[in-house]
N, CA and C atoms as an extended XYZ file, in Angstrom:
237
Properties=species:S:1:pos:R:3:atomname:S:1:resname:S:1:resid:I:1 pbc="F F F"
N         1.048       24.232       -6.727 N   MET     1
C        -0.124       23.702       -6.073 CA  MET     1
C        -0.454       22.369       -6.725 C   MET     1
N        -1.001       21.474       -5.952 N   HIS     2
C        -1.424       20.199       -6.519 CA  HIS     2
C        -2.719       19.757       -5.865 C   HIS     2
N        -3.466       19.001       -6.613 N   ARG     3
C        -4.724       18.450       -6.114 CA  ARG     3
C        -4.432       17.161       -5.372 C   ARG     3
N        -5.337       16.790       -4.500 N   VAL     4
C        -5.210       15.526       -3.774 CA  VAL     4
C        -6.479       14.712       -3.990 C   VAL     4
N        -6.389       13.456       -3.635 N   GLY     5
C        -7.530       12.568       -3.823 CA  GLY     5
C        -7.439       11.864       -5.154 C   GLY     5
N        -8.497       11.193       -5.514 N   ARG     6
C        -8.502       10.451       -6.767 CA  ARG     6
C        -8.689       11.420       -7.928 C   ARG     6
N        -7.751       11.364       -8.845 N   ILE     7
C        -7.782       12.201      -10.046 CA  ILE     7
C        -7.903       11.250      -11.231 C   ILE     7
N        -8.819       11.536      -12.105 N   TYR     8
C        -9.054       10.654      -13.244 CA  TYR     8
C        -8.190       11.060      -14.427 C   TYR     8
N        -8.016       10.149      -15.361 N   ASN     9
C        -7.204       10.410      -16.551 CA  ASN     9
C        -7.603       11.728      -17.194 C   ASN     9
N        -6.610       12.452      -17.642 N   ASN    10
C        -6.760       13.727      -18.352 CA  ASN    10
C        -7.206       14.883      -17.474 C   ASN    10
N        -7.285       14.681      -16.148 N   GLU    11
C        -7.587       15.798      -15.260 CA  GLU    11
C        -6.278       16.461      -14.838 C   GLU    11
N        -6.315       17.768      -14.690 N   GLN    12
C        -5.117       18.484      -14.271 CA  GLN    12
C        -4.891       18.265      -12.776 C   GLN    12
N        -3.642       18.026      -12.405 N   ILE    13
C        -3.331       17.772      -11.003 CA  ILE    13
C        -2.374       18.783      -10.401 C   ILE    13
N        -1.542       19.383      -11.210 N   VAL    14
C        -0.543       20.302      -10.663 CA  VAL    14
C        -0.554       21.603      -11.457 C   VAL    14
N        -0.295       22.690      -10.724 N   TRP    15
C        -0.160       24.005      -11.346 CA  TRP    15
C         1.141       24.605      -10.843 C   TRP    15
N         1.959       25.055      -11.753 N   VAL    16
C         3.228       25.693      -11.412 CA  VAL    16
C         3.234       27.067      -12.043 C   VAL    16
N         3.562       28.054      -11.260 N   GLY    17
C         3.673       29.412      -11.775 CA  GLY    17
C         5.037       29.983      -11.420 C   GLY    17
N         5.543       30.843      -12.261 N   ALA    18
C         6.836       31.474      -12.009 CA  ALA    18
C         6.795       32.896      -12.555 C   ALA    18
N         7.497       33.772      -11.887 N   ALA    19
C         7.592       35.161      -12.335 CA  ALA    19
C         9.065       35.525      -12.445 C   ALA    19
N         9.386       36.299      -13.449 N   ALA    20
C        10.766       36.736      -13.670 CA  ALA    20
C        10.742       38.005      -14.512 C   ALA    20
N        11.840       38.742      -14.499 N   PRO    21
C        11.891       39.957      -15.306 CA  PRO    21
C        11.718       39.695      -16.800 C   PRO    21
N        12.122       38.497      -17.240 N   HIS    22
C        12.010       38.158      -18.651 CA  HIS    22
C        11.257       36.847      -18.808 C   HIS    22
N        10.463       36.749      -19.846 N   ARG    23
C         9.590       35.592      -20.090 CA  ARG    23
C        10.352       34.270      -20.120 C   ARG    23
N        11.479       34.195      -20.798 N   GLN    24
C        12.211       32.940      -20.914 CA  GLN    24
C        12.674       32.430      -19.548 C   GLN    24
N        13.088       33.345      -18.687 N   ALA    25
C        13.516       32.938      -17.345 CA  ALA    25
C        12.348       32.331      -16.561 C   ALA    25
N        11.149       32.872      -16.721 N   ALA    26
C         9.973       32.311      -16.049 CA  ALA    26
C         9.634       30.936      -16.622 C   ALA    26
N         9.706       30.785      -17.946 N   PHE    27
C         9.470       29.473      -18.563 CA  PHE    27
C        10.492       28.455      -18.057 C   PHE    27
N        11.758       28.854      -18.001 N   ASP    28
C        12.805       27.952      -17.530 CA  ASP    28
C        12.555       27.552      -16.074 C   ASP    28
N        12.138       28.498      -15.253 N   ALA    29
C        11.871       28.197      -13.842 CA  ALA    29
C        10.721       27.200      -13.707 C   ALA    29
N         9.654       27.386      -14.470 N   ALA    30
C         8.524       26.452      -14.425 CA  ALA    30
C         8.941       25.067      -14.922 C   ALA    30
N         9.730       25.015      -15.979 N   ASN    31
C        10.232       23.729      -16.482 CA  ASN    31
C        11.106       23.038      -15.446 C   ASN    31
N        11.975       23.795      -14.786 N   PHE    32
C        12.822       23.238      -13.732 CA  PHE    32
C        11.959       22.623      -12.631 C   PHE    32
N        10.973       23.366      -12.166 N   LEU    33
C        10.108       22.854      -11.094 CA  LEU    33
C         9.390       21.576      -11.497 C   LEU    33
N         8.849       21.536      -12.694 N   MET    34
C         8.141       20.334      -13.134 CA  MET    34
C         9.094       19.152      -13.287 C   MET    34
N        10.271       19.383      -13.856 N   ASP    35
C        11.232       18.293      -14.014 CA  ASP    35
C        11.652       17.735      -12.660 C   ASP    35
N        11.898       18.603      -11.686 N   MET    36
C        12.315       18.143      -10.370 CA  MET    36
C        11.159       17.435       -9.649 C   MET    36
N         9.957       17.947       -9.779 N   LEU    37
C         8.801       17.293       -9.152 CA  LEU    37
C         8.568       15.905       -9.734 C   LEU    37
N         8.590       15.810      -11.046 N   LYS    38
C         8.334       14.510      -11.687 CA  LYS    38
C         9.386       13.484      -11.313 C   LYS    38
N        10.600       13.943      -11.072 N   GLN    39
C        11.694       13.027      -10.759 CA  GLN    39
C        11.671       12.608       -9.291 C   GLN    39
N        11.225       13.480       -8.401 N   SER    40
C        11.419       13.198       -6.981 CA  SER    40
C        10.154       13.042       -6.147 C   SER    40
N         9.015       13.472       -6.631 N   VAL    41
C         7.796       13.441       -5.817 CA  VAL    41
C         6.734       12.579       -6.495 C   VAL    41
N         6.299       11.511       -5.840 N   PRO    42
C         5.316       10.609       -6.462 CA  PRO    42
C         3.872       11.068       -6.300 C   PRO    42
N         3.631       12.374       -6.234 N   LEU    43
C         2.286       12.873       -5.962 CA  LEU    43
C         1.232       12.364       -6.939 C   LEU    43
N         1.586       12.258       -8.195 N   TRP    44
C         0.593       11.875       -9.189 CA  TRP    44
C         0.925       10.535       -9.823 C   TRP    44
N         1.701        9.742       -9.143 N   LYS    45
C         2.151        8.506       -9.755 CA  LYS    45
C         1.561        7.266       -9.085 C   LYS    45
N         0.377        7.383       -8.546 N   LYS    46
C        -0.298        6.227       -7.979 CA  LYS    46
C        -1.413        5.838       -8.934 C   LYS    46
N        -1.369        4.595       -9.393 N   GLU    47
C        -2.375        4.118      -10.336 CA  GLU    47
C        -3.349        3.183       -9.626 C   GLU    47
N        -4.602        3.312       -9.991 N   PHE    48
C        -5.649        2.458       -9.451 CA  PHE    48
C        -6.165        1.559      -10.556 C   PHE    48
N        -6.233        0.273      -10.265 N   LYS    49
C        -6.795       -0.707      -11.196 CA  LYS    49
C        -7.716       -1.596      -10.382 C   LYS    49
N        -8.999       -1.405      -10.578 N   GLY    50
C        -9.966       -2.153       -9.780 CA  GLY    50
C        -9.843       -1.757       -8.324 C   GLY    50
N        -9.665       -2.736       -7.457 N   ASN    51
C        -9.544       -2.472       -6.025 CA  ASN    51
C        -8.100       -2.374       -5.542 C   ASN    51
N        -7.148       -2.367       -6.455 N   THR    52
C        -5.742       -2.294       -6.067 CA  THR    52
C        -5.109       -1.000       -6.568 C   THR    52
N        -4.049       -0.609       -5.912 N   SER    53
C        -3.313        0.580       -6.341 CA  SER    53
C        -1.824        0.298       -6.213 C   SER    53
N        -1.051        0.935       -7.087 N   THR    54
C         0.397        0.803       -7.056 CA  THR    54
C         1.030        2.151       -7.356 C   THR    54
N         2.190        2.380       -6.763 N   TRP    55
C         2.958        3.580       -7.063 CA  TRP    55
C         3.821        3.308       -8.280 C   TRP    55
N         3.811        4.219       -9.208 N   VAL    56
C         4.588        4.090      -10.440 CA  VAL    56
C         5.983        4.651      -10.183 C   VAL    56
N         6.983        3.903      -10.594 N   GLU    57
C         8.369        4.351      -10.451 CA  GLU    57
C         8.641        5.526      -11.385 C   GLU    57
N         9.579        6.363      -10.984 N   ALA    58
C        10.004        7.456      -11.867 CA  ALA    58
C        10.590        6.853      -13.143 C   ALA    58
N        10.317        7.482      -14.254 N   LYS    59
C        10.832        7.014      -15.543 CA  LYS    59
C        12.270        7.480      -15.727 C   LYS    59
N        13.005        6.771      -16.539 N   ALA    60
C        14.372        7.180      -16.857 CA  ALA    60
C        14.371        8.573      -17.487 C   ALA    60
N        13.339        8.877      -18.267 N   SER    61
C        13.267       10.202      -18.894 CA  SER    61
C        13.055       11.300      -17.851 C   SER    61
N        12.368       10.963      -16.728 N   ASP    62
C        12.202       11.940      -15.646 CA  ASP    62
C        13.550       12.229      -14.993 C   ASP    62
N        14.325       11.169      -14.748 N   ASP    63
C        15.655       11.341      -14.173 CA  ASP    63
C        16.555       12.149      -15.098 C   ASP    63
N        16.492       11.843      -16.377 N   LYS    64
C        17.329       12.545      -17.365 CA  LYS    64
C        16.971       14.032      -17.407 C   LYS    64
N        15.677       14.340      -17.370 N   ALA    65
C        15.239       15.740      -17.411 CA  ALA    65
C        15.736       16.495      -16.178 C   ALA    65
N        15.681       15.849      -15.002 N   ALA    66
C        16.149       16.498      -13.774 CA  ALA    66
C        17.668       16.672      -13.796 C   ALA    66
N        18.369       15.665      -14.300 N   LEU    67
C        19.827       15.737      -14.331 CA  LEU    67
C        20.356       16.831      -15.255 C   LEU    67
N        19.602       17.153      -16.308 N   LYS    68
C        20.096       18.201      -17.220 CA  LYS    68
C        20.232       19.533      -16.491 C   LYS    68
N        19.383       19.759      -15.477 N   TRP    69
C        19.468       20.997      -14.710 CA  TRP    69
C        20.734       21.006      -13.850 C   TRP    69
N        21.110       19.846      -13.349 N   MET    70
C        22.341       19.749      -12.561 CA  MET    70
C        23.554       20.033      -13.446 C   MET    70
N        23.550       19.480      -14.662 N   HIS    71
C        24.660       19.716      -15.592 CA  HIS    71
C        24.708       21.185      -16.000 C   HIS    71
N        23.533       21.786      -16.202 N   ASN    72
C        23.491       23.211      -16.547 CA  ASN    72
C        24.048       24.056      -15.409 C   ASN    72
N        23.720       23.714      -14.171 N   ALA    73
C        24.221       24.455      -13.019 CA  ALA    73
C        25.730       24.312      -12.890 C   ALA    73
N        26.233       23.101      -13.147 N   ASP    74
C        27.672       22.865      -13.081 CA  ASP    74
C        28.401       23.702      -14.125 C   ASP    74
N        27.863       23.765      -15.335 N   SER    75
C        28.542       24.526      -16.390 CA  SER    75
C        28.491       26.028      -16.116 C   SER    75
N        27.431       26.495      -15.454 N   LEU    76
C        27.355       27.918      -15.111 CA  LEU    76
C        28.366       28.279      -14.027 C   LEU    76
N        28.573       27.379      -13.069 N   SER    77
C        29.509       27.669      -11.974 CA  SER    77
C        30.958       27.633      -12.441 C   SER    77
N        31.220       26.996      -13.577 N   GLU    78
C        32.578       26.931      -14.105 CA  GLU    78
C        32.938       28.197      -14.868 C   GLU    78
N        31.943       28.990      -15.259 N   ASP    79
C        32.203       30.215      -16.040 CA  ASP    79
C        32.750       31.327      -15.191 C   ASP    79
């Protein structure tokens, strides 16, 4: 779930929940969702300065975090 509209600094904007038989799998699922969202969806990346606004580009670290999941999936399929 995510909030819409103007969100001020330090306000929470997104909530991700996951359920799994084991705690670590749920943590991994939530981390996967956040990494993929940050890399591909600009929901919270619009900055307002005075009367202007700009969309913030995804950071290289966001891309790297998302790509690690792809590499993990590739290594699992090779087993």
